[in-house]
Coordinates of N, CA and C in Angstrom, one line a residue:
X1 N 5.7 -14.3 -25.1 CA 5.6 -13.0 -25.7 C 6.9 -12.2 -25.4
X2 N 7.4 -11.6 -26.5 CA 8.7 -10.9 -26.4 C 8.5 -9.4 -26.5
X3 N 7.4 -8.9 -27.1 CA 7.1 -7.5 -27.2 C 6.6 -6.9 -25.9
X4 N 7.2 -5.8 -25.4 CA 6.7 -5.3 -24.1 C 5.3 -4.9 -24.2
X5 N 4.8 -4.4 -25.3 CA 3.4 -3.9 -25.4 C 2.4 -5.1 -25.3
X6 N 2.8 -6.2 -26.0 CA 1.9 -7.4 -25.9 C 2.0 -8.0 -24.5
X7 N 3.2 -8.1 -24.0 CA 3.4 -8.6 -22.6 C 2.6 -7.8 -21.6
X8 N 2.6 -6.5 -21.8 CA 1.8 -5.6 -20.8 C 0.3 -5.8 -21.0
X9 N -0.2 -5.9 -22.2 CA -1.6 -6.2 -22.4 C -2.0 -7.5 -21.8
X10 N -1.2 -8.5 -22.0 CA -1.5 -9.8 -21.4 C -1.5 -9.8 -19.9
X11 N -0.5 -9.1 -19.4 CA -0.4 -9.0 -17.9 C -1.6 -8.2 -17.3
X12 N -1.9 -7.1 -18.0 CA -3.0 -6.3 -17.4 C -4.4 -7.0 -17.5
X13 N -4.6 -7.9 -18.5 CA -5.8 -8.7 -18.5 C -5.9 -9.6 -17.3
X14 N -4.8 -10.2 -17.0 CA -4.7 -11.1 -15.8 C -4.9 -10.3 -14.5
X15 N -4.3 -9.1 -14.5 CA -4.4 -8.2 -13.3 C -5.9 -7.8 -13.1
X16 N -6.5 -7.5 -14.2 CA -7.9 -7.1 -14.1 C -8.8 -8.2 -13.5
X17 N -8.6 -9.4 -13.9 CA -9.3 -10.5 -13.3 C -9.0 -10.7 -11.9
X18 N -7.7 -10.6 -11.6 CA -7.3 -10.7 -10.2 C -7.9 -9.6 -9.3
X19 N -7.9 -8.4 -9.8 CA -8.5 -7.2 -9.1 C -10.0 -7.5 -8.8
X20 N -10.7 -7.9 -9.9 CA -12.2 -8.2 -9.7 C -12.4 -9.3 -8.6
X21 N -11.5 -10.3 -8.6 CA -11.7 -11.3 -7.6 C -11.4 -10.8 -6.2
X22 N -10.3 -10.0 -6.1 CA -10.0 -9.5 -4.7 C -11.1 -8.5 -4.2
X23 N -11.6 -7.7 -5.2 CA -12.7 -6.8 -4.8 C -13.9 -7.5 -4.3
X24 N -14.2 -8.7 -5.0 CA -15.3 -9.5 -4.6 C -15.1 -10.1 -3.2
X25 N -13.9 -10.6 -2.9 CA -13.6 -11.1 -1.6 C -13.7 -10.0 -0.5
X26 N -13.2 -8.8 -0.8 CA -13.2 -7.7 0.1 C -14.7 -7.3 0.4
X27 N -15.5 -7.2 -0.6 CA -16.9 -6.9 -0.4 C -17.6 -8.0 0.4
X28 N -17.3 -9.2 0.1 CA -17.9 -10.3 0.9 C -17.5 -10.2 2.4
X29 N -16.2 -10.0 2.6 CA -15.8 -9.9 4.0 C -16.4 -8.7 4.7
X30 N -16.5 -7.6 4.0 CA -17.2 -6.4 4.6 C -18.6 -6.7 4.9
X31 N -19.3 -7.4 4.0 CA -20.7 -7.8 4.3 C -20.9 -8.7 5.5
X32 N -20.0 -9.7 5.6 CA -20.0 -10.6 6.8 C -19.8 -9.8 8.1
X33 N -18.8 -8.9 8.1 CA -18.6 -8.1 9.3 C -19.7 -7.2 9.6
X34 N -20.3 -6.5 8.6 CA -21.5 -5.7 8.8 C -22.7 -6.5 9.4
X35 N -22.9 -7.6 8.8 CA -24.0 -8.4 9.3 C -23.8 -9.0 10.7
X36 N -22.7 -9.5 10.9 CA -22.4 -10.1 12.3 C -22.4 -9.0 13.4
X37 N -21.9 -7.8 13.0 CA -21.9 -6.7 14.0 C -23.3 -6.2 14.3
X38 N -24.1 -6.2 13.2 CA -25.5 -5.7 13.4 C -26.3 -6.8 14.2
X39 N -26.0 -8.0 14.0 CA -26.7 -9.1 14.7 C -26.2 -9.3 16.1
X40 N -25.1 -8.6 16.5 CA -24.6 -8.8 17.8 C -23.6 -9.9 18.0
X41 N -23.3 -10.6 16.9 CA -22.4 -11.8 17.0 C -21.0 -11.2 17.1
X42 N -20.6 -10.2 16.4 CA -19.3 -9.6 16.4 C -19.4 -8.3 17.3
X43 N -18.6 -8.3 18.3 CA -18.7 -7.2 19.3 C -17.4 -6.4 19.2
X44 N -17.5 -5.1 19.0 CA -16.3 -4.2 19.0 C -15.7 -4.2 20.4
X45 N -14.4 -4.1 20.5 CA -13.7 -4.2 21.8 C -12.7 -3.0 22.0
X46 N -12.5 -2.2 21.0 CA -11.5 -1.1 21.2 C -12.2 0.3 21.1
X47 N -11.9 1.2 22.0 CA -12.5 2.5 22.1 C -11.8 3.5 21.4
X48 N -12.4 4.6 20.9 CA -11.7 5.7 20.3 C -10.7 6.4 21.2
X49 N -11.0 6.4 22.5 CA -10.1 7.0 23.5 C -8.8 6.2 23.6
X50 N -8.9 4.9 23.4 CA -7.7 4.0 23.5 C -6.8 4.3 22.3
X51 N -7.4 4.4 21.1 CA -6.6 4.5 19.9 C -6.4 5.9 19.4
X52 N -7.2 6.8 19.9 CA -7.2 8.2 19.4 C -6.2 9.1 20.2
X53 N -5.6 8.6 21.3 CA -4.7 9.4 22.0 C -3.6 8.5 22.5
X54 N -2.5 9.1 23.1 CA -1.4 8.3 23.5 C -0.9 8.8 24.9
X55 N -0.4 7.9 25.7 CA 0.1 8.2 27.0 C 1.5 8.9 26.9
X56 N 2.1 8.8 25.8 CA 3.5 9.3 25.6 C 3.6 10.6 24.8
X57 N 2.6 10.9 24.0 CA 2.7 12.1 23.1 C 1.4 12.9 23.4
X58 N 1.6 14.2 23.4 CA 0.5 15.1 23.5 C -0.5 15.0 22.3
X59 N -1.8 15.1 22.6 CA -2.8 14.8 21.6 C -2.6 15.7 20.4
X60 N -2.4 17.0 20.5 CA -2.2 17.9 19.3 C -1.1 17.4 18.4
X61 N 0.0 17.0 19.1 CA 1.2 16.5 18.3 C 0.9 15.2 17.6
X62 N 0.1 14.4 18.2 CA -0.3 13.1 17.6 C -1.2 13.3 16.4
X63 N -2.1 14.3 16.5 CA -3.0 14.6 15.4 C -2.2 15.1 14.2
X64 N -1.3 16.1 14.5 CA -0.5 16.6 13.4 C 0.4 15.5 12.8
X65 N 1.0 14.7 13.6 CA 1.8 13.6 13.0 C 1.0 12.7 12.1
X66 N -0.1 12.2 12.6 CA -0.9 11.3 11.8 C -1.4 11.9 10.5
X67 N -1.9 13.2 10.6 CA -2.3 13.8 9.4 C -1.2 14.0 8.4
X68 N 0.0 14.4 8.9 CA 1.2 14.6 8.0 C 1.6 13.3 7.3
X69 N 1.5 12.2 8.1 CA 1.9 10.9 7.5 C 0.9 10.5 6.4
X70 N -0.4 10.6 6.7 CA -1.4 10.3 5.7 C -1.3 11.2 4.5
X71 N -1.0 12.5 4.6 CA -0.9 13.4 3.5 C 0.3 13.0 2.7
X72 N 1.4 12.7 3.3 CA 2.7 12.4 2.6 C 2.5 11.1 1.8
X73 N 1.9 10.1 2.4 CA 1.7 8.8 1.7 C 0.8 8.9 0.5
X74 N -0.4 9.5 0.7 CA -1.4 9.6 -0.4 C -0.9 10.7 -1.4
X75 N -0.1 11.7 -1.0 CA 0.4 12.6 -2.0 C 1.4 11.9 -2.9
X76 N 2.3 11.0 -2.3 CA 3.2 10.3 -3.1 C 2.5 9.3 -4.0
X77 N 1.5 8.7 -3.5 CA 0.7 7.8 -4.4 C 0.0 8.5 -5.5
X78 N -0.5 9.7 -5.3 CA -1.1 10.5 -6.3 C -0.1 10.9 -7.4
X79 N 1.1 11.2 -6.9 CA 2.2 11.6 -7.9 C 2.5 10.5 -8.8
X80 N 2.4 9.2 -8.3 CA 2.7 8.1 -9.1 C 1.6 7.9 -10.2
X81 N 0.4 8.3 -9.9 CA -0.7 8.2 -10.9 C -0.5 9.1 -12.1
X82 N 0.0 10.3 -11.8 CA 0.0 11.4 -12.8 C 1.3 11.7 -13.4
X83 N 2.4 11.1 -12.9 CA 3.7 11.5 -13.3 C 4.1 10.7 -14.6
X84 N 5.1 11.2 -15.3 CA 5.6 10.6 -16.5 C 7.0 10.0 -16.3
X85 N 7.2 9.6 -15.0 CA 8.5 9.0 -14.7 C 8.8 7.8 -15.5
X86 N 10.0 7.6 -15.9 CA 10.5 6.5 -16.6 C 11.7 5.9 -15.9
X87 N 11.5 4.6 -15.6 CA 12.7 3.9 -15.0 C 13.7 3.5 -16.0
X88 N 13.3 3.0 -17.1 CA 14.1 2.7 -18.3 C 13.3 2.7 -19.5
X89 N 14.0 2.9 -20.7 CA 13.4 2.9 -22.0 C 14.0 1.7 -22.7
X90 N 13.2 0.9 -23.4 CA 13.7 -0.3 -24.1 C 13.7 0.0 -25.6
X91 N 14.6 -0.7 -26.2 CA 14.7 -0.6 -27.7 C 13.4 -1.1 -28.3
X92 N 13.0 -0.4 -29.3 CA 11.8 -0.7 -30.1 C 10.5 -0.2 -29.4
X93 N 10.7 0.5 -28.3 CA 9.5 1.0 -27.6 C 9.7 2.5 -27.3
X94 N 10.1 3.2 -28.3 CA 10.5 4.6 -28.1 C 9.3 5.4 -27.6
X95 N 9.5 6.1 -26.6 CA 8.5 7.0 -26.0 C 7.6 6.2 -25.0
X96 N 7.7 4.9 -24.9 CA 6.9 4.1 -24.0 C 7.5 4.0 -22.7
X97 N 6.7 4.1 -21.6 CA 7.3 3.9 -20.3 C 7.4 2.4 -20.0
X98 N 8.6 2.0 -19.6 CA 8.9 0.6 -19.3 C 9.4 0.5 -17.9
X99 N 8.9 -0.5 -17.2 CA 9.5 -0.9 -15.9 C 10.1 -2.3 -16.1
X100 N 11.2 -2.5 -15.5 CA 11.8 -3.8 -15.6 C 11.6 -4.6 -14.3
X101 N 11.0 -5.8 -14.5 CA 10.8 -6.7 -13.3 C 11.5 -8.0 -13.5
X102 N 11.5 -8.8 -12.4 CA 12.1 -10.1 -12.5 C 11.0 -11.2 -12.2
X103 N 11.1 -12.3 -13.0 CA 10.2 -13.4 -12.7 C 10.8 -14.2 -11.5
X104 N 10.1 -15.3 -11.1 CA 10.5 -16.1 -10.0 C 11.9 -16.7 -10.3
X105 N 12.2 -17.0 -11.5 CA 13.5 -17.6 -11.8 C 14.6 -16.5 -12.1
X106 N 14.2 -15.2 -11.7 CA 15.2 -14.1 -11.8 C 15.4 -13.7 -13.3
X107 N 14.5 -14.1 -14.2 CA 14.7 -13.6 -15.6 C 14.0 -12.2 -15.7
X108 N 14.7 -11.3 -16.3 CA 14.2 -9.9 -16.4 C 13.2 -9.8 -17.5
X109 N 12.1 -9.1 -17.2 CA 11.1 -8.9 -18.2 C 10.7 -7.4 -18.2
X110 N 10.2 -6.8 -19.2 CA 9.8 -5.4 -19.3 C 8.3 -5.3 -19.6
X111 N 7.7 -4.4 -18.9 CA 6.3 -4.1 -19.1 C 6.0 -2.6 -19.1
X112 N 5.1 -2.2 -20.0 CA 4.6 -0.8 -19.9 C 4.0 -0.6 -18.6
X113 N 4.3 0.6 -18.0 CA 3.8 0.8 -16.6 C 3.3 2.2 -16.5
X114 N 2.1 2.4 -16.2 CA 1.5 3.8 -16.1 C 0.3 3.8 -15.3
X115 N 0.0 5.0 -14.8 CA -1.3 5.2 -14.1 C -1.5 4.2 -12.9
X116 N -2.7 3.7 -12.8 CA -3.0 2.8 -11.7 C -2.2 1.5 -11.7
X117 N -1.7 1.1 -12.9 CA -0.9 -0.1 -13.0 C 0.4 0.0 -12.2
X118 N 0.8 1.2 -11.8 CA 2.0 1.3 -11.0 C 1.8 0.7 -9.6
X119 N 0.5 0.4 -9.3 CA 0.2 -0.1 -8.0 C 0.1 -1.7 -8.0
X120 N 0.8 -2.3 -9.0 CA 0.7 -3.7 -9.1 C 1.5 -4.4 -8.0
X121 N 2.6 -3.7 -7.5 CA 3.5 -4.4 -6.6 C 3.0 -4.4 -5.1
X122 N 3.5 -5.4 -4.4 CA 3.2 -5.5 -3.0 C 3.6 -4.3 -2.2
X123 N 4.7 -3.7 -2.6 CA 5.3 -2.5 -1.9 C 4.3 -1.4 -2.0
X124 N 3.6 -1.1 -3.1 CA 2.7 0.0 -3.2 C 1.5 -0.3 -2.3
X125 N 1.0 -1.5 -2.3 CA -0.2 -1.8 -1.4 C 0.2 -1.7 0.0
X126 N 1.5 -2.0 0.4 CA 1.9 -1.8 1.8 C 1.8 -0.4 2.2
X127 N 2.2 0.5 1.3 CA 2.2 2.0 1.5 C 0.7 2.4 1.6
X128 N -0.1 1.9 0.7 CA -1.5 2.3 0.8 C -2.2 1.9 2.1
X129 N -1.9 0.7 2.6 CA -2.4 0.2 3.9 C -1.9 1.2 5.0
X130 N -0.6 1.6 5.0 CA -0.1 2.5 6.0 C -0.9 3.8 5.9
X131 N -1.1 4.3 4.7 CA -1.8 5.5 4.5 C -3.3 5.4 5.1
X132 N -3.9 4.3 4.8 CA -5.3 4.1 5.3 C -5.3 4.1 6.9
X133 N -4.2 3.4 7.4 CA -4.1 3.4 8.9 C -4.0 4.8 9.5
X134 N -3.1 5.6 8.9 CA -2.9 7.0 9.4 C -4.1 7.8 9.2
X135 N -4.8 7.6 8.1 CA -6.1 8.4 7.9 C -7.1 8.1 8.9
X136 N -7.4 6.8 9.2 CA -8.4 6.4 10.2 C -7.9 6.8 11.6
X137 N -6.6 6.6 11.9 CA -6.1 7.0 13.2 C -6.2 8.5 13.4
X138 N -5.9 9.3 12.4 CA -6.0 10.7 12.5 C -7.4 11.2 12.7
X139 N -8.4 10.5 12.1 CA -9.8 10.8 12.3 C -10.2 10.6 13.7
X140 N -9.7 9.4 14.3 CA -10.0 9.1 15.7 C -9.4 10.2 16.6
X141 N -8.2 10.6 16.3 CA -7.5 11.6 17.2 C -8.3 12.9 17.1
X142 N -8.7 13.3 15.9 CA -9.5 14.5 15.8 C -10.8 14.5 16.5
X143 N -11.4 13.3 16.5 CA -12.7 13.2 17.2 C -12.5 13.3 18.7
X144 N -11.4 12.7 19.2 CA -11.1 12.8 20.7 C -10.7 14.3 21.0
X145 N -9.9 14.9 20.1 CA -9.4 16.2 20.4 C -10.6 17.2 20.4
X146 N -11.6 17.0 19.5 CA -12.7 17.9 19.4 C -13.6 17.9 20.7
X147 N -13.7 16.8 21.3 CA -14.5 16.7 22.5 C -13.8 15.7 23.5
X148 N -12.8 16.1 24.2 CA -12.0 15.2 25.1 C -12.8 14.5 26.2
X149 N -13.9 15.2 26.6 CA -14.6 14.6 27.8 C -15.9 13.8 27.3
X150 N -16.1 13.7 26.0 CA -17.3 13.0 25.5 C -17.3 11.6 26.0
X151 N -18.5 11.1 26.4 CA -18.6 9.8 27.0 C -18.5 8.7 25.8
X152 N -18.9 9.1 24.6 CA -18.9 8.1 23.5 C -17.5 7.6 23.2
X153 N -16.5 8.4 23.6 CA -15.1 8.0 23.3 C -14.7 6.8 24.1
X154 N -15.4 6.5 25.1 CA -15.1 5.4 26.0 C -15.9 4.1 25.6
X155 N -16.7 4.3 24.6 CA -17.5 3.1 24.1 C -16.8 2.5 22.9
X156 N -16.6 1.2 22.8 CA -16.0 0.6 21.7 C -16.8 0.8 20.4
X157 N -16.0 1.1 19.3 CA -16.7 1.2 18.0 C -15.9 0.7 16.9
X158 N -16.5 0.6 15.7 CA -15.9 -0.1 14.6 C -14.6 0.7 14.1
X159 N -14.6 2.0 14.1 CA -13.5 2.7 13.5 C -12.2 2.5 14.3
X160 N -12.3 2.4 15.6 CA -11.2 2.1 16.4 C -10.6 0.7 16.2
X161 N -11.6 -0.3 16.0 CA -11.1 -1.6 15.7 C -10.5 -1.7 14.3
X162 N -11.0 -1.0 13.4 CA -10.4 -1.0 12.0 C -9.0 -0.4 12.1
X163 N -8.9 0.7 12.9 CA -7.5 1.3 13.0 C -6.5 0.3 13.6
X164 N -7.0 -0.4 14.6 CA -6.1 -1.4 15.2 C -5.7 -2.5 14.2
X165 N -6.7 -3.0 13.5 CA -6.5 -4.0 12.5 C -5.5 -3.5 11.4
X166 N -5.7 -2.3 10.9 CA -4.9 -1.7 9.9 C -3.4 -1.6 10.4
X167 N -3.3 -1.2 11.7 CA -1.9 -1.1 12.2 C -1.2 -2.4 12.2
X168 N -1.9 -3.5 12.6 CA -1.3 -4.8 12.6 C -0.9 -5.3 11.2
X169 N -1.8 -5.2 10.3 CA -1.6 -5.7 8.9 C -0.5 -4.8 8.3
X170 N -0.6 -3.5 8.3 CA 0.4 -2.7 7.7 C 1.8 -2.8 8.3
X171 N 1.9 -3.0 9.6 CA 3.2 -3.3 10.2 C 3.8 -4.6 9.7
X172 N 3.0 -5.6 9.6 CA 3.5 -6.9 9.1 C 4.0 -6.7 7.6
X173 N 3.2 -6.0 6.8 CA 3.5 -5.7 5.4 C 4.9 -5.0 5.4
X174 N 5.0 -3.9 6.2 CA 6.2 -3.1 6.2 C 7.5 -4.0 6.5
X175 N 7.4 -4.9 7.5 CA 8.5 -5.7 7.8 C 8.8 -6.7 6.7
X176 N 7.8 -7.3 6.1 CA 7.9 -8.2 5.0 C 8.6 -7.6 3.8
X177 N 8.1 -6.4 3.4 CA 8.6 -5.7 2.3 C 10.0 -5.2 2.5
X178 N 10.3 -4.7 3.7 CA 11.7 -4.2 4.0 C 12.7 -5.4 3.9
X179 N 12.3 -6.5 4.5 CA 13.3 -7.7 4.5 C 13.4 -8.2 3.1
X180 N 12.3 -8.3 2.3 CA 12.4 -8.8 1.0 C 13.2 -8.0 0.0
X181 N 13.0 -6.7 0.1 CA 13.7 -5.7 -0.8 C 15.2 -5.7 -0.4
X182 N 15.4 -5.6 0.9 CA 16.8 -5.4 1.4 C 17.7 -6.6 1.2
X183 N 17.1 -7.8 1.5 CA 18.0 -9.0 1.5 C 17.7 -10.0 0.4
X184 N 16.7 -9.7 -0.5 CA 16.5 -10.6 -1.7 C 16.6 -9.8 -3.0
X185 N 15.8 -8.8 -3.2 CA 15.8 -8.1 -4.5 C 17.0 -7.3 -4.8
X186 N 17.5 -6.5 -3.9 CA 18.6 -5.7 -4.1 C 19.9 -6.5 -4.3
X187 N 20.2 -7.5 -3.4 CA 21.4 -8.4 -3.6 C 21.3 -9.1 -4.9
X188 N 20.1 -9.6 -5.3 CA 19.9 -10.3 -6.6 C 20.3 -9.5 -7.8
X189 N 19.8 -8.2 -7.8 CA 20.1 -7.4 -8.9 C 21.6 -7.0 -8.9
X190 N 22.2 -6.8 -7.7 CA 23.6 -6.5 -7.6 C 24.5 -7.6 -8.1
X191 N 24.1 -8.9 -7.8 CA 24.9 -10.0 -8.3 C 24.8 -10.2 -9.8
X192 N 23.7 -9.8 -10.4 CA 23.5 -9.9 -11.9 C 24.1 -8.7 -12.6
X193 N 24.6 -7.7 -11.9 CA 25.2 -6.6 -12.5 C 24.1 -5.6 -13.0
X194 N 22.9 -5.7 -12.5 CA 21.8 -4.8 -12.9 C 21.8 -3.6 -12.0
X195 N 21.2 -2.5 -12.4 CA 21.2 -1.3 -11.7 C 20.2 -1.4 -10.5
X196 N 20.6 -0.9 -9.3 CA 19.7 -0.9 -8.2 C 19.2 0.5 -7.8
X197 N 19.4 1.5 -8.7 CA 19.0 2.8 -8.5 C 17.5 3.0 -8.3
X198 N 16.7 2.1 -9.0 CA 15.3 2.2 -8.9 C 14.7 2.0 -7.5
X199 N 15.5 1.3 -6.6 CA 15.1 1.0 -5.3 C 15.2 2.2 -4.3
X200 N 15.9 3.3 -4.8 CA 16.3 4.4 -3.9 C 15.7 5.7 -4.4
X201 N 14.5 5.6 -5.0 CA 13.8 6.8 -5.5 C 12.4 6.7 -4.9
X202 N 11.7 7.9 -4.9 CA 10.3 7.9 -4.3 C 9.4 7.0 -5.1
X203 N 9.7 6.8 -6.4 CA 8.8 6.0 -7.2 C 9.1 4.5 -7.1
X204 N 10.0 4.1 -6.3 CA 10.3 2.7 -6.0 C 9.2 2.1 -5.2
X205 N 8.2 2.9 -4.8 CA 7.0 2.3 -4.1 C 6.5 1.1 -4.8

């Protein structure tokens, strides 16, 4: 397919099938976790007190920091959904939003890119994971700050374990994305004489 509109339609059909598959896997995993925890097979091991506060930062400062990070990330993601930002415009597609990507063999292709489809890239999902972590972590910190002496904060629960899991996964994503973009994608475009400006804007998520 050579036409950006046809290429985009074909790509989006494949992405929809992929999204349905991933949502099914996520729902299955959540169901297994819920069942095993209810049956006592899976036991939570991290407490809200452990993850909701820090030995190095005052609790109010930690709460503000986590809320600010979550608000910044989700605010940026929301702006991607509603903005009319255009990375490039291609001939024959006047008025259409085009993003330029590379295939595995470094061949450049163009797709219409708008709304939720701007979250196709691994980079976007890495940011979403970070946002989810900060949201859950901020909630834990607020719970601890609201009742610092409450006994339930010393009891392991699912939210604290989810926060710990999100921290590990999002940190690995952040390292992977940073290394890939910095040492693979940007040098590749530079060698081919293509613009790298798109990597240094808020919408390069």
